[in-house]
XYZ file of C-alpha atoms in Angstrom:
310
model
C 202.513 141.921 65.540
C 198.931 142.495 64.334
C 198.513 143.193 60.628
C 196.297 146.040 59.404
C 193.735 143.512 58.152
C 193.486 141.514 61.351
C 193.426 144.667 63.437
C 190.582 146.047 61.362
C 188.519 142.889 61.206
C 189.214 141.004 64.461
C 186.170 138.808 65.249
C 186.614 139.511 68.982
C 186.249 143.249 68.569
C 182.908 145.061 68.484
C 181.950 146.230 64.980
C 183.484 149.630 64.305
C 181.149 152.523 63.603
C 181.960 154.583 60.522
C 180.216 157.910 59.905
C 179.915 158.413 56.159
C 179.075 161.728 54.488
C 177.948 161.567 50.872
C 176.437 158.096 51.192
C 173.770 158.760 48.557
C 176.325 159.422 45.804
C 177.742 156.665 43.608
C 181.098 156.342 45.371
C 179.649 156.963 48.839
C 176.945 154.350 48.374
C 179.522 151.787 47.283
C 181.733 152.631 50.266
C 178.760 152.087 52.592
C 177.992 148.687 51.069
C 181.660 147.677 51.226
C 181.785 148.660 54.901
C 178.702 146.565 55.618
C 180.280 143.627 53.802
C 183.251 143.962 56.166
C 180.993 143.820 59.194
C 181.144 147.501 60.091
C 178.357 149.649 61.437
C 177.596 152.563 59.143
C 175.908 155.838 59.952
C 175.009 157.769 56.810
C 175.108 161.566 57.145
C 172.991 163.256 54.483
C 171.696 166.745 53.907
C 168.009 167.515 54.553
C 165.904 166.025 51.757
C 168.490 163.442 50.691
C 166.989 160.681 52.833
C 164.376 160.114 50.124
C 166.935 159.202 47.464
C 166.930 155.573 46.211
C 170.471 154.983 47.503
C 169.347 155.976 50.997
C 166.481 153.506 50.760
C 168.855 150.707 49.806
C 171.072 151.451 52.794
C 168.089 151.704 55.110
C 167.091 148.185 54.029
C 170.539 147.032 55.162
C 169.966 148.550 58.592
C 171.954 151.759 58.048
C 170.558 154.762 59.946
C 170.141 157.741 57.625
C 170.810 160.930 59.583
C 169.615 164.122 57.935
C 171.773 166.928 59.265
C 172.306 170.573 58.413
C 176.064 171.030 58.054
C 175.643 174.610 59.275
C 174.433 173.238 62.628
C 177.769 172.452 64.278
C 176.255 170.829 67.362
C 173.946 168.560 65.349
C 176.770 167.572 63.019
C 179.021 166.730 65.988
C 176.257 164.571 67.478
C 175.943 162.761 64.141
C 179.685 161.979 64.234
C 179.771 160.946 67.900
C 181.053 157.464 68.624
C 182.545 156.906 65.185
C 185.971 155.324 64.786
C 186.403 157.228 61.530
C 184.557 159.874 59.550
C 184.672 159.264 55.796
C 183.783 161.990 53.308
C 182.585 161.052 49.838
C 181.230 164.532 49.177
C 181.448 165.949 45.674
C 181.214 169.548 44.573
C 183.065 172.834 44.324
C 184.402 175.189 47.022
C 181.230 175.283 49.089
C 181.411 171.498 49.407
C 185.063 170.438 49.159
C 186.402 173.280 51.310
C 183.478 174.695 53.291
C 181.297 171.643 53.985
C 184.269 169.369 54.553
C 185.686 171.888 57.024
C 182.376 171.817 58.885
C 182.495 168.019 58.868
C 186.108 168.037 60.041
C 185.333 170.442 62.895
C 182.415 168.241 63.923
C 184.581 165.117 63.905
C 187.168 166.859 66.094
C 184.480 168.166 68.460
C 183.028 164.659 68.757
C 186.427 163.152 69.543
C 186.563 161.012 66.396
C 190.155 159.753 66.007
C 190.371 159.505 62.201
C 189.177 161.318 59.069
C 189.246 160.284 55.397
C 188.586 163.261 53.067
C 187.036 163.132 49.617
C 190.346 163.284 47.763
C 189.989 160.234 45.450
C 192.116 161.408 42.503
C 195.575 161.525 40.970
C 198.409 162.701 43.238
C 197.543 166.404 43.295
C 200.231 167.025 45.923
C 202.739 166.874 43.064
C 200.910 169.330 40.790
C 201.532 173.078 40.562
C 198.820 175.388 41.889
C 196.426 176.451 39.168
C 196.827 173.380 36.971
C 193.491 171.877 38.026
C 190.675 173.818 39.682
C 189.004 170.846 41.413
C 192.281 169.435 42.713
C 193.359 172.868 43.966
C 190.271 172.780 46.219
C 191.318 169.416 47.623
C 194.810 170.718 48.258
C 193.348 173.757 50.054
C 191.217 171.571 52.302
C 194.206 169.295 52.869
C 196.106 172.187 54.425
C 193.260 172.698 56.889
C 193.120 168.983 57.572
C 196.833 168.834 58.334
C 196.379 171.518 60.997
C 193.512 169.709 62.744
C 194.045 167.503 65.827
C 192.906 164.329 64.053
C 194.630 161.547 62.120
C 193.923 161.877 58.421
C 194.312 159.503 55.494
C 193.813 160.540 51.879
C 193.193 157.805 49.326
C 194.542 158.542 45.860
C 193.390 156.246 43.057
C 194.244 157.964 39.778
C 191.394 158.270 37.288
C 188.208 156.277 37.762
C 188.634 153.501 35.222
C 184.868 153.468 34.605
C 185.202 156.780 32.747
C 187.072 154.986 29.964
C 183.807 153.419 28.779
C 182.370 156.724 27.671
C 182.736 159.895 29.743
C 186.487 160.314 29.282
C 187.350 160.882 25.595
C 190.276 158.492 25.536
C 189.041 155.174 24.142
C 186.968 156.090 21.081
C 184.920 152.985 20.373
C 183.165 154.267 17.237
C 186.397 154.848 15.333
C 188.423 152.275 17.316
C 191.194 154.610 18.379
C 192.861 155.569 21.655
C 193.143 159.358 21.802
C 196.121 160.920 23.554
C 198.435 163.895 23.815
C 202.159 163.781 24.400
C 203.700 160.331 24.758
C 201.984 156.981 24.161
C 204.390 155.489 26.700
C 203.433 157.630 29.705
C 202.184 155.354 32.530
C 198.691 156.313 33.723
C 196.835 155.199 36.883
C 193.298 153.792 36.714
C 191.046 152.291 39.400
C 187.368 151.364 39.189
C 184.862 153.110 41.441
C 183.990 149.758 43.018
C 187.628 148.935 43.815
C 188.209 152.424 45.201
C 185.186 151.997 47.461
C 186.319 148.572 48.650
C 189.807 149.841 49.457
C 188.378 152.890 51.238
C 186.194 150.651 53.394
C 189.215 148.580 54.391
C 191.197 151.732 55.168
C 188.378 153.209 57.253
C 188.482 150.106 59.455
C 192.278 150.114 59.688
C 193.594 152.231 62.592
C 197.174 152.089 61.270
C 196.774 153.989 57.987
C 199.365 156.663 57.046
C 198.599 160.169 55.749
C 198.389 158.972 52.136
C 197.478 155.671 50.517
C 198.002 155.308 46.778
C 196.378 152.576 44.671
C 195.901 151.792 41.002
C 193.820 148.915 39.707
C 196.039 149.054 36.645
C 198.927 151.213 35.520
C 198.600 151.446 31.744
C 200.150 153.410 28.903
C 198.203 154.410 25.803
C 199.723 151.375 24.085
C 198.397 149.207 26.913
C 194.929 150.751 26.554
C 195.092 150.053 22.838
C 195.913 146.385 23.482
C 193.219 146.086 26.176
C 190.525 147.541 23.911
C 191.568 145.243 21.073
C 191.489 142.175 23.330
C 188.189 143.122 24.975
C 186.293 143.806 21.747
C 188.024 141.451 19.338
C 188.465 144.368 16.945
C 191.766 146.099 16.328
C 192.205 149.526 17.900
C 194.739 152.072 16.748
C 196.191 155.216 18.338
C 195.292 158.826 17.591
C 197.799 161.424 18.751
C 196.018 164.783 18.946
C 199.255 166.691 19.497
C 201.675 167.728 22.189
C 200.739 168.715 25.718
C 201.162 172.369 24.763
C 198.221 171.968 22.343
C 196.006 170.380 25.006
C 196.876 173.237 27.348
C 195.883 175.743 24.657
C 192.613 173.863 24.070
C 191.857 174.036 27.790
C 192.402 177.789 27.806
C 190.162 178.326 24.775
C 187.418 175.990 26.022
C 187.408 177.612 29.460
C 187.036 181.036 27.854
C 184.236 179.955 25.491
C 182.373 177.709 27.950
C 183.415 178.829 31.455
C 180.570 177.037 33.320
C 181.998 178.179 36.689
C 179.237 176.501 38.694
C 179.569 173.076 37.072
C 181.674 170.500 38.904
C 182.860 168.804 35.717
C 182.688 171.188 32.738
C 184.510 170.022 29.590
C 187.676 171.979 30.377
C 187.908 170.347 33.817
C 188.145 166.880 32.286
C 190.753 168.213 29.867
C 192.757 169.564 32.818
C 192.688 166.126 34.409
C 193.965 164.441 31.238
C 196.684 167.060 30.840
C 197.800 166.443 34.425
C 197.955 162.685 33.840
C 199.850 162.891 30.556
C 202.519 165.126 32.112
C 203.412 162.239 34.429
C 203.702 164.604 37.406
C 200.847 163.079 39.468
C 201.916 159.463 38.877
C 201.102 157.446 41.993
C 204.147 155.954 43.700
C 204.676 153.868 45.683
C 201.465 151.876 45.337
C 199.715 150.369 48.349
C 197.751 147.768 46.371
C 198.991 144.921 48.565
C 198.034 146.491 51.882
C 194.811 144.461 52.138
C 195.415 140.956 50.736
C 191.712 140.290 50.117
C 191.522 143.076 47.520
C 191.171 141.970 43.916
C 191.893 144.713 41.395
C 189.870 145.067 38.188
C 191.922 145.445 35.010
C 191.096 147.669 32.045
C 190.472 144.699 29.773
C 187.905 143.282 32.222
C 186.068 146.574 32.422
C 185.991 147.109 28.658
C 184.764 143.572 28.058
C 181.610 144.394 30.018
C 180.795 147.444 27.893
């Protein structure tokens, strides 16, 4: 029996071609580099004007063709997907991107006869969340329903929260006052994975023809107490905990913040990040079972390692 790894990376097989949308973004760029490191061919699909971005230049230096394509041009988009073993989406945005553009990309992949599709789902397990609890994840769920109806094999990769956010963008580890901020229980397990590890796993999955509908990974599963210990060990300075209140209070804060600062056209307004934290602290979207061992060459970064580099 051939394992997923050997099937994906057999030296006798011709290098697989992966069509990657969103290759000039942080995650997409890392996925492209990880695919190249695994010996794959990569075709980067970018919108008109994006070929001039620095990330595109870096990929071009590695021999990656940068294909500028108008997603509204179905025939051109299908040609850009033609011959690929898998189409990977690392697109980021709101409805016009996550639902509309990804649907155009999906239709093009189907029209081109591409056998597999990996959507831009990279998140906590939103399939377990109630509708309306997170705007951005509701969009992914909506696209997922379309994807499940399409004649193509799909694999969503769920990775929890990007661990990198703990070093500043996510208001959880407060370095200035040496506290770990939380709501609800300090013992709720939370899933974290670095952007780099998510990209590496996605590259392996894109080259693996045996992937199931969902793959769930977490570089580290940590409670608030674990984050407190990791921050203390990484910095050599003792961190404490700061409980802001129950989950009901966070939910109220989200409602007030969304009313005062709606920012409907921003992908990540303040209230969106608060929604994500609320989801995580409820425990509902906890990733299980984990597929961390699916590709034995993967090495997962731990919170302490990440914080030590800050």
